[in-house]
Tab-separated table of C-alpha atoms and ligand atoms in Angstrom:
chain	number	residue	atom	x	y	z
A	1	UNK	CA	103.530	29.945	61.077
A	2	UNK	CA	101.578	26.908	62.234
A	3	UNK	CA	100.922	26.629	65.984
A	4	UNK	CA	100.901	22.836	65.624
A	5	UNK	CA	103.449	21.094	67.899
A	6	UNK	CA	104.288	17.520	66.897
A	7	UNK	CA	103.308	15.108	69.692
A	8	UNK	CA	106.829	13.737	69.984
A	9	UNK	CA	108.004	17.280	70.739
A	10	UNK	CA	105.668	17.457	73.722
A	11	UNK	CA	107.734	14.699	75.311
A	12	UNK	CA	104.948	12.095	75.282
A	13	UNK	CA	107.056	8.896	75.576
A	14	UNK	CA	104.189	6.523	74.830
A	15	UNK	CA	103.504	8.256	71.536
A	16	UNK	CA	107.070	7.619	70.388
A	17	UNK	CA	107.242	4.095	71.733
A	18	UNK	CA	104.305	3.088	69.535
A	19	UNK	CA	106.205	4.345	66.505
A	20	UNK	CA	109.636	2.908	67.170
A	21	UNK	CA	110.479	-0.519	65.760
A	22	UNK	CA	110.291	-3.156	68.482
A	23	UNK	CA	114.087	-3.608	68.369
A	24	UNK	CA	114.511	0.006	69.580
A	25	UNK	CA	113.364	-1.208	73.000
A	26	UNK	CA	116.746	-2.944	73.351
A	27	UNK	CA	118.596	0.317	72.710
A	28	UNK	CA	119.400	1.447	76.237
A	29	UNK	CA	122.337	3.592	77.337
A	30	UNK	CA	125.130	1.453	78.801
A	31	UNK	CA	125.964	1.836	82.475
A	32	UNK	CA	129.414	2.985	81.452
A	33	UNK	CA	128.099	5.791	79.252
A	34	UNK	CA	125.920	7.258	81.992
A	35	UNK	CA	128.911	7.060	84.333
A	36	UNK	CA	131.242	8.924	82.036
A	37	UNK	CA	129.685	12.337	82.611
A	38	UNK	CA	130.467	12.099	86.336
A	39	UNK	CA	133.746	10.210	85.994
A	40	UNK	CA	135.214	12.751	83.590
A	41	UNK	CA	135.010	15.624	86.084
A	42	UNK	CA	138.640	16.663	86.689
A	43	UNK	CA	138.548	16.224	90.475
A	44	UNK	CA	137.483	12.575	90.126
A	45	UNK	CA	140.111	9.835	89.671
A	46	UNK	CA	138.458	7.792	86.971
A	47	UNK	CA	139.218	4.091	87.188
A	48	UNK	CA	136.034	3.659	85.154
A	49	UNK	CA	136.668	4.270	81.453
A	50	UNK	CA	138.894	2.164	79.226
A	51	UNK	CA	140.306	5.067	77.254
A	52	UNK	CA	143.725	4.366	75.728
A	53	UNK	CA	146.513	6.602	77.002
A	54	UNK	CA	147.883	8.736	74.194
A	55	UNK	CA	150.615	10.404	76.213
A	56	UNK	CA	153.190	8.018	74.677
A	57	UNK	CA	152.123	8.778	71.093
A	58	UNK	CA	154.398	11.434	69.517
A	59	UNK	CA	151.966	13.986	68.130
A	60	UNK	CA	154.530	15.639	65.794
A	61	UNK	CA	155.092	12.293	64.159
A	62	UNK	CA	151.342	11.730	63.710
A	63	UNK	CA	151.015	15.280	62.333
A	64	UNK	CA	153.724	14.619	59.767
A	65	UNK	CA	152.068	11.334	58.703
A	66	UNK	CA	148.777	13.170	58.122
A	67	UNK	CA	150.499	16.128	56.412
A	68	UNK	CA	152.440	13.880	54.046
A	69	UNK	CA	149.339	11.859	53.269
A	70	UNK	CA	147.354	14.914	52.195
A	71	UNK	CA	150.257	16.434	50.246
A	72	UNK	CA	151.200	13.274	48.363
A	73	UNK	CA	147.926	11.343	48.114
A	74	UNK	CA	145.169	13.749	49.169
A	75	UNK	CA	142.961	13.002	46.167
A	76	UNK	CA	142.675	9.356	47.188
A	77	UNK	CA	142.646	9.925	50.937
A	78	UNK	CA	139.730	12.355	50.718
A	79	UNK	CA	137.696	10.273	48.273
A	80	UNK	CA	135.266	7.381	48.766
A	81	UNK	CA	136.999	4.003	48.766
A	82	UNK	CA	136.340	0.283	48.668
A	83	UNK	CA	133.512	-1.150	50.809
A	84	UNK	CA	135.805	-3.961	51.912
A	85	UNK	CA	138.622	-1.612	52.878
A	86	UNK	CA	141.792	-0.313	51.242
A	87	UNK	CA	143.794	-3.157	49.617
A	88	UNK	CA	147.155	-1.858	50.836
A	89	UNK	CA	146.005	-1.588	54.439
A	90	UNK	CA	144.496	-5.078	54.256
A	91	UNK	CA	147.934	-6.404	53.270
A	92	UNK	CA	149.587	-4.561	56.150
A	93	UNK	CA	146.973	-5.908	58.579
A	94	UNK	CA	148.194	-9.390	57.605
A	95	UNK	CA	151.697	-8.384	58.810
A	96	UNK	CA	150.274	-7.166	62.119
A	97	UNK	CA	148.321	-10.398	62.643
A	98	UNK	CA	151.420	-12.463	61.773
A	99	UNK	CA	152.814	-11.315	65.165
A	100	UNK	CA	150.177	-13.571	66.733
A	101	UNK	CA	150.758	-16.524	64.448
A	102	UNK	CA	147.997	-15.786	61.933
A	103	UNK	CA	148.606	-16.471	58.252
A	104	UNK	CA	145.857	-14.672	56.370
A	105	UNK	CA	144.849	-13.650	52.891
A	106	UNK	CA	144.137	-9.885	52.560
A	107	UNK	CA	141.067	-10.813	50.551
A	108	UNK	CA	139.447	-12.297	53.692
A	109	UNK	CA	139.738	-9.040	55.649
A	110	UNK	CA	136.987	-6.446	55.947
A	111	UNK	CA	138.116	-3.108	57.351
A	112	UNK	CA	135.580	-1.644	59.782
A	113	UNK	CA	135.015	1.560	61.729
A	114	UNK	CA	136.620	0.152	64.867
A	115	UNK	CA	136.036	-3.464	65.817
A	116	UNK	CA	132.780	-2.286	67.375
A	117	UNK	CA	131.324	-2.008	63.865
A	118	UNK	CA	132.485	-5.542	63.121
A	119	UNK	CA	130.530	-6.728	66.185
A	120	UNK	CA	127.475	-4.985	64.823
A	121	UNK	CA	127.871	-6.520	61.347
A	122	UNK	CA	128.367	-10.032	62.705
A	123	UNK	CA	125.316	-9.644	64.917
A	124	UNK	CA	123.291	-8.371	61.977
A	125	UNK	CA	124.079	-11.308	59.708
A	126	UNK	CA	123.742	-14.024	62.380
A	127	UNK	CA	121.222	-13.108	65.065
A	128	UNK	CA	117.470	-13.605	64.837
A	129	UNK	CA	115.448	-12.557	67.886
A	130	UNK	CA	115.734	-15.249	70.576
A	131	UNK	CA	118.956	-16.803	69.224
A	132	UNK	CA	121.598	-17.537	71.820
A	133	UNK	CA	125.057	-15.980	71.909
A	134	UNK	CA	127.493	-17.539	74.367
A	135	UNK	CA	129.856	-15.131	76.125
A	136	UNK	CA	132.319	-15.179	78.984
A	137	UNK	CA	131.080	-14.372	82.491
A	138	UNK	CA	131.682	-11.390	82.692
A	139	UNK	CA	132.033	-9.941	79.162
A	140	UNK	CA	132.652	-6.688	77.261
A	141	UNK	CA	129.790	-4.270	77.822
A	142	UNK	CA	129.853	-2.916	74.240
A	143	UNK	CA	129.380	-6.408	72.804
A	144	UNK	CA	126.549	-7.182	75.229
A	145	UNK	CA	124.811	-3.976	74.127
A	146	UNK	CA	125.100	-4.940	70.454
A	147	UNK	CA	123.830	-8.486	71.008
A	148	UNK	CA	120.961	-7.069	73.032
A	149	UNK	CA	119.981	-4.698	70.232
A	150	UNK	CA	119.678	-7.615	67.842
A	151	UNK	CA	117.461	-9.308	70.441
A	152	UNK	CA	119.839	-12.179	71.196
A	153	UNK	CA	119.612	-14.135	74.424
A	154	UNK	CA	123.029	-13.853	75.999
A	155	UNK	CA	124.170	-16.904	77.961
A	156	UNK	CA	127.238	-16.464	80.165
A	157	UNK	CA	129.785	-19.265	80.490
A	158	UNK	CA	131.883	-19.482	83.665
A	159	UNK	CA	135.470	-18.273	83.779
A	160	UNK	CA	138.235	-18.612	86.325
A	161	UNK	CA	141.575	-16.823	86.524
A	162	UNK	CA	142.624	-18.743	83.391
A	163	UNK	CA	139.657	-17.526	81.338
A	164	UNK	CA	136.709	-19.445	79.904
A	165	UNK	CA	136.349	-22.970	81.338
A	166	UNK	CA	136.004	-25.562	78.536
A	167	UNK	CA	133.852	-27.968	80.629
A	168	UNK	CA	131.480	-25.122	81.465
A	169	UNK	CA	131.234	-24.324	77.752
A	170	UNK	CA	130.308	-27.905	76.939
A	171	UNK	CA	127.654	-27.870	79.657
A	172	UNK	CA	126.220	-24.537	78.530
A	173	UNK	CA	125.931	-25.811	74.955
A	174	UNK	CA	124.033	-28.918	76.104
A	175	UNK	CA	121.668	-27.042	78.362
A	176	UNK	CA	120.860	-24.383	75.703
A	177	UNK	CA	120.268	-27.062	73.090
A	178	UNK	CA	118.121	-29.111	75.487
A	179	UNK	CA	115.921	-26.062	75.896
A	180	UNK	CA	115.385	-26.023	72.115
A	181	UNK	CA	117.244	-22.776	71.447
A	182	UNK	CA	119.718	-22.090	68.655
A	183	UNK	CA	123.301	-21.044	69.439
A	184	UNK	CA	124.737	-18.665	66.852
A	185	UNK	CA	128.273	-18.134	68.116
A	186	UNK	CA	130.637	-18.014	71.060
A	187	UNK	CA	132.064	-14.530	71.629
A	188	UNK	CA	135.264	-14.310	73.675
A	189	UNK	CA	138.267	-12.083	74.347
A	190	UNK	CA	141.191	-14.465	74.932
A	191	UNK	CA	143.873	-11.819	75.607
A	192	UNK	CA	143.784	-9.562	78.681
A	193	UNK	CA	140.053	-9.769	78.664
A	194	UNK	CA	137.747	-6.806	79.131
A	195	UNK	CA	136.679	-6.601	81.976
A	196	UNK	CA	138.870	-9.100	83.918
A	197	UNK	CA	142.352	-8.740	82.379
A	198	UNK	CA	142.618	-12.547	82.250
A	199	UNK	CA	144.650	-14.422	79.604
A	200	UNK	CA	143.367	-17.706	78.142
A	201	UNK	CA	146.226	-20.270	78.003
A	202	UNK	CA	147.084	-22.156	74.801
A	203	UNK	CA	145.704	-25.544	75.918
A	204	UNK	CA	142.299	-24.070	76.733
A	205	UNK	CA	142.260	-22.295	73.365
A	206	UNK	CA	142.710	-25.639	71.633
A	207	UNK	CA	140.021	-27.312	73.746
A	208	UNK	CA	137.506	-24.526	73.162
A	209	UNK	CA	138.167	-24.574	69.412
A	210	UNK	CA	137.625	-28.317	69.344
A	211	UNK	CA	134.346	-28.116	71.245
A	212	UNK	CA	133.040	-25.376	68.957
A	213	UNK	CA	134.103	-27.229	65.794
A	214	UNK	CA	132.408	-30.427	66.969
A	215	UNK	CA	129.262	-28.543	67.946
A	216	UNK	CA	129.280	-26.430	64.738
A	217	UNK	CA	129.364	-23.129	66.590
A	218	UNK	CA	131.362	-20.205	65.201
A	219	UNK	CA	133.947	-18.619	67.492
A	220	UNK	CA	134.145	-14.815	67.453
A	221	UNK	CA	137.627	-13.995	68.770
A	222	UNK	CA	137.808	-10.329	69.771
A	223	UNK	CA	141.433	-9.319	70.183
A	224	UNK	CA	142.063	-5.600	70.730
A	225	UNK	CA	144.622	-6.144	73.531
A	226	UNK	CA	146.713	-9.080	72.239
A	227	UNK	CA	149.845	-7.010	71.540
A	228	UNK	CA	149.681	-5.288	74.917
A	229	UNK	CA	151.303	-8.052	76.966
A	230	UNK	CA	153.736	-6.669	79.589
A	231	UNK	CA	155.672	-9.654	80.753
A	232	UNK	CA	155.641	-12.149	77.897
A	233	UNK	CA	154.049	-12.534	74.466
A	234	UNK	CA	150.489	-13.870	74.504
A	235	UNK	CA	149.845	-17.350	73.022
A	236	UNK	CA	149.015	-17.546	69.335
A	237	UNK	CA	145.602	-16.241	68.356
A	238	UNK	CA	142.832	-18.836	68.169
A	239	UNK	CA	142.433	-17.947	64.504
A	240	UNK	CA	146.012	-19.149	63.931
A	241	UNK	CA	144.832	-22.637	64.839
A	242	UNK	CA	141.495	-22.663	63.058
A	243	UNK	CA	140.872	-20.593	59.925
A	244	UNK	CA	137.496	-22.137	59.119
A	245	UNK	CA	135.513	-21.701	62.277
A	246	UNK	CA	136.928	-18.498	63.780
A	247	UNK	CA	135.856	-14.955	63.002
A	248	UNK	CA	138.715	-12.794	64.211
A	249	UNK	CA	138.302	-9.121	65.186
A	250	UNK	CA	141.254	-6.761	65.369
A	251	UNK	CA	141.633	-3.053	66.070
A	252	UNK	CA	144.203	-0.263	65.931
A	253	UNK	CA	142.413	1.555	68.766
A	254	UNK	CA	144.796	0.370	71.475
A	255	UNK	CA	148.005	0.016	69.459
A	256	UNK	CA	147.848	3.264	67.456
A	257	UNK	CA	144.922	5.631	68.062
A	258	UNK	CA	141.269	4.951	68.920
A	259	UNK	CA	140.204	8.251	67.352
A	260	UNK	CA	141.089	6.989	63.885
A	261	UNK	CA	138.380	4.324	64.296
A	262	UNK	CA	140.034	1.597	62.239
A	263	UNK	CA	139.439	-2.064	63.037
A	264	UNK	CA	138.882	-5.188	61.004
A	265	UNK	CA	137.304	-8.616	60.752
A	266	UNK	CA	139.184	-11.595	59.314
A	267	UNK	CA	136.546	-14.103	58.274
A	268	UNK	CA	136.223	-17.516	56.659
A	269	UNK	CA	135.874	-16.764	52.895
A	270	UNK	CA	132.227	-17.923	52.788
A	271	UNK	CA	131.176	-15.095	55.139
A	272	UNK	CA	132.935	-12.222	53.438
A	273	UNK	CA	130.350	-11.167	50.905
A	274	UNK	CA	127.486	-10.873	53.410
A	275	UNK	CA	129.642	-8.819	55.769
A	276	UNK	CA	130.780	-6.437	53.023
A	277	UNK	CA	127.181	-5.903	51.894
A	278	UNK	CA	126.083	-5.318	55.489
A	279	UNK	CA	128.910	-2.816	55.977
A	280	UNK	CA	128.188	-0.965	52.736
A	281	UNK	CA	124.573	-0.525	53.783
A	282	UNK	CA	125.603	1.190	57.004
A	283	UNK	CA	128.680	3.219	56.022
A	284	UNK	CA	129.244	2.765	52.220
A	285	UNK	CA	132.955	2.354	52.888
A	286	UNK	CA	135.365	2.817	55.778
A	287	UNK	CA	137.175	6.172	55.762
A	288	UNK	CA	140.001	6.253	53.206
A	289	UNK	CA	141.542	9.105	55.160
A	290	UNK	CA	141.974	7.222	58.413
A	291	UNK	CA	142.849	3.930	56.690
A	292	UNK	CA	145.626	5.594	54.704
A	293	UNK	CA	146.833	7.435	57.801
A	294	UNK	CA	147.265	4.050	59.485
A	295	UNK	CA	148.757	2.566	56.332
A	296	UNK	CA	151.399	5.295	56.002
A	297	UNK	CA	152.130	5.115	59.704
A	298	UNK	CA	152.694	1.351	59.497
A	299	UNK	CA	154.838	1.759	56.363
A	300	UNK	CA	157.072	4.585	57.614
A	301	UNK	CA	157.146	4.626	61.410
A	302	UNK	CA	158.621	2.217	63.982
A	303	UNK	CA	155.185	0.909	65.008
A	304	UNK	CA	156.493	-2.110	66.917
A	305	UNK	CA	158.629	0.189	69.102
A	306	UNK	CA	155.612	2.393	69.608
A	307	UNK	CA	153.602	-0.595	70.879
A	308	UNK	CA	156.493	-1.355	73.286
A	309	UNK	CA	156.277	2.236	74.572
A	310	UNK	CA	152.556	1.815	75.188
A	311	UNK	CA	153.257	-1.451	77.031
A	312	UNK	CA	155.826	0.274	79.256
A	313	UNK	CA	153.353	3.016	80.085
A	314	UNK	CA	150.562	0.578	80.943
A	315	UNK	CA	152.830	-1.768	82.896
A	316	UNK	CA	153.862	1.017	85.298
A	317	UNK	CA	150.176	1.800	85.846
A	318	UNK	CA	149.247	-1.857	86.300
A	319	UNK	CA	151.976	-2.148	88.947
A	320	UNK	CA	150.747	0.987	90.727
A	321	UNK	CA	147.223	-0.428	90.808
A	322	UNK	CA	148.187	-3.903	92.041
A	323	UNK	CA	150.505	-2.491	94.725
A	324	UNK	CA	147.894	-0.092	96.012
A	325	UNK	CA	145.159	-2.735	95.990
A	326	UNK	CA	147.447	-4.837	98.171
A	327	UNK	CA	147.989	-1.874	100.459
A	328	UNK	CA	144.511	-0.370	100.718
A	329	UNK	CA	141.882	-3.040	99.976
A	330	UNK	CA	140.452	-5.303	102.678
A	331	UNK	CA	141.733	-8.869	103.007
A	332	UNK	CA	138.216	-10.129	102.262
A	333	UNK	CA	138.501	-8.929	98.639
A	334	UNK	CA	140.281	-10.606	95.722
A	335	UNK	CA	141.383	-9.325	92.346
A	336	UNK	CA	142.896	-10.500	89.074
A	337	UNK	CA	146.575	-9.878	88.237
A	338	UNK	CA	146.618	-9.014	84.555
A	339	UNK	CA	149.726	-9.600	82.455
A	340	UNK	CA	148.616	-6.988	79.943
A	341	UNK	CA	145.761	-4.811	78.734
A	342	UNK	CA	143.837	-2.228	80.761
A	343	UNK	CA	141.772	-3.864	83.494
A	344	UNK	CA	141.654	-5.420	86.946
A	345	UNK	CA	138.516	-7.198	88.177
A	346	UNK	CA	137.855	-6.946	91.909
A	347	UNK	CA	135.543	-9.232	93.889
A	348	UNK	CA	134.321	-7.780	97.184
A	349	UNK	CA	132.431	-9.641	99.922
A	350	UNK	CA	129.020	-10.711	98.567
A	351	UNK	CA	127.013	-8.380	100.821
A	352	UNK	CA	128.465	-5.345	99.020
A	353	UNK	CA	126.497	-3.889	96.108
A	354	UNK	CA	128.972	-1.909	94.001
A	355	UNK	CA	126.219	-0.068	92.149
A	356	UNK	CA	124.711	1.207	95.384
A	357	UNK	CA	128.217	2.065	96.633
A	358	UNK	CA	128.992	4.229	93.608
A	359	UNK	CA	127.608	7.578	94.955
A	360	UNK	CA	129.863	7.178	98.014
A	361	UNK	CA	132.852	6.575	95.783
A	362	UNK	CA	132.023	9.717	93.797
A	363	UNK	CA	131.916	11.730	97.031
A	364	UNK	CA	135.371	10.256	97.768
A	365	UNK	CA	136.402	11.437	94.263
A	366	UNK	CA	136.942	8.089	92.605
A	367	UNK	CA	134.950	6.207	89.944
A	368	UNK	CA	134.825	2.593	88.768
A	369	UNK	CA	132.399	0.446	86.787
A	370	UNK	CA	130.043	-1.771	88.830
A	371	UNK	CA	130.253	-5.477	87.989
A	372	UNK	CA	126.632	-5.799	86.846
A	373	UNK	CA	127.468	-3.769	83.694
A	374	UNK	CA	129.332	-6.808	82.352
A	375	UNK	CA	126.543	-9.318	82.766
A	376	UNK	CA	123.330	-9.569	80.776
A	377	UNK	CA	121.469	-11.004	83.764
A	378	UNK	CA	122.078	-8.708	86.751
A	379	UNK	CA	124.867	-10.898	88.163
A	380	UNK	CA	128.120	-9.400	89.514
A	381	UNK	CA	126.694	-6.964	92.083
A	382	UNK	CA	129.663	-7.517	94.430
A	383	UNK	CA	132.317	-6.947	91.763
A	384	UNK	CA	133.855	-3.951	90.015
A	385	UNK	CA	136.121	-3.236	87.071
A	386	UNK	CA	139.061	-0.925	87.678
A	387	UNK	CA	140.977	0.474	84.689
A	388	UNK	CA	144.554	1.571	85.116
A	389	UNK	CA	145.135	2.704	81.536
A	390	UNK	CA	144.509	6.407	81.783
A	391	UNK	CA	145.382	8.125	85.099
A	392	UNK	CA	148.979	8.719	86.173
A	393	UNK	CA	150.424	6.181	88.654
A	394	UNK	CA	150.118	8.797	91.438
A	395	UNK	CA	146.442	9.348	90.670
A	396	UNK	CA	145.879	5.582	90.529
A	397	UNK	CA	147.340	5.226	94.041
A	398	UNK	CA	145.249	8.135	95.282
A	399	UNK	CA	142.094	6.647	93.689
A	400	UNK	CA	142.637	3.100	94.973
A	401	UNK	CA	143.380	4.446	98.462
A	402	UNK	CA	140.148	6.465	98.495
A	403	UNK	CA	138.181	3.522	97.117
A	404	UNK	CA	139.668	1.112	99.652
A	405	UNK	CA	138.436	3.432	102.374
A	406	UNK	CA	134.922	3.534	100.859
A	407	UNK	CA	134.891	-0.281	100.663
A	408	UNK	CA	136.034	-0.609	104.309
A	409	UNK	CA	133.277	1.735	105.445
A	410	UNK	CA	130.695	-0.111	103.360
A	411	UNK	CA	131.710	-3.477	104.825
A	412	UNK	CA	131.558	-1.997	108.308
A	413	UNK	CA	128.168	-0.412	107.656
A	414	UNK	CA	126.708	-3.628	106.237
A	415	UNK	CA	128.011	-5.717	109.117
A	416	UNK	CA	126.773	-3.358	111.830
A	417	UNK	CA	123.470	-3.021	109.919
A	418	UNK	CA	122.997	-6.762	110.042
A	419	UNK	CA	123.650	-6.788	113.774
A	420	UNK	CA	120.952	-4.175	114.394
A	421	UNK	CA	118.307	-6.107	112.450
A	422	UNK	CA	119.224	-9.458	113.994
B	1	PMP	N1	136.191	-5.176	71.935
B	1	PMP	C1	136.670	-4.976	73.166
B	1	PMP	C2	136.930	-6.147	74.049
B	1	PMP	C3	136.924	-3.675	73.604
B	1	PMP	O1	137.414	-3.495	74.842
B	1	PMP	C4	136.659	-2.581	72.748
B	1	PMP	C5	136.878	-1.149	73.168
B	1	PMP	N2	136.993	-0.861	74.462
B	1	PMP	C6	136.170	-2.865	71.470
B	1	PMP	C7	135.954	-4.175	71.088
B	1	PMP	C8	135.863	-1.781	70.478
B	1	PMP	O2	137.007	-1.126	70.078
B	1	PMP	P1	137.142	-0.277	68.764
B	1	PMP	O3	135.770	-0.129	68.161
B	1	PMP	O4	137.709	1.022	69.195
B	1	PMP	O5	138.046	-1.052	67.877
């Protein structure tokens, strides 16, 4: 046997760096991923991850869907399928989207391995290094990571408690264009946004669509949470109002099961071919097995009732979180009051750095995601995202109470620290 040890096996990082493509430099672990190892320890109340809660999904029913699929249509389910996605599922996806006012042609849908893959495909066909992608401030960490990998410059556009501000969008477009850079698309999450939980009202949707049409900028509407409204239905999807300039992303991860990894993109017809080719080159075709599982589930099970059960489950948790924030967080902090989805965004006094505070929270047995994870530019150090989707209401109360105490101590420490140095 040769005694030769390849240089990359000796752990020489420079040796590997010279061999990687330059785009690999943008492939960094997300802050959320590195947090998960700690946050998933059983003694920690994790308000960090956005994992859907499957306790309301009847497992016997899912087992019978899968069993019937294999027994009646196993040869198709276990075979390769179409690169664009199964035709029957694409028709059913049109029925799901109709709930949000979208009238679509199944031929304009590309089924993807979760909507995360759709984000990757869109980035691949649109972004050259240095191109600008406009996003909300703050925005979904998984999308920021994808844009970063394709070497986009991410420009954040201000939000308030009603979502993206149209005037701020117009200003951002002018200032990017004045600097000579190209804008490829606006990416936004109009319903129960990740990470703020905010809902964009109908009039702002119309204004934003108009600005983007006039400025010839595509809108990427990412909508995994639209059907998870607790109090009232969300406004129609932006795609319902504009079929030519909106690329719509949907997902079954939050309404059925994330583990099946089925999402989709509904695109203007002129974009379809490029996206299908891009998808085929990464995965050949989405899984027939999971697509047909979803298809049979939609065809034979009361899926709308199931979504209502999920909403009930999340609403109770949202209430537990908002009540305990009121009870245990200092008056100097503010937070969003989501009408659906998974997340609350908390702003603490500006002297607090939530990333530096994290080890203290872990000692107090609670985890959250620091605000900076949701910005491409280091902003958000005084903010945090709290998820209420997964723990029980009791655990949420326990976690928010412990975190409120950590925040109080941190404020106290900072203030007395300032006095000493003054
Ligand atoms: N977009 C947003 C806003 C999300 O929150 C998530 C998952 N947390 C995704 C896309 C990706 O979801 P999936 O790939 O499971 O469809």
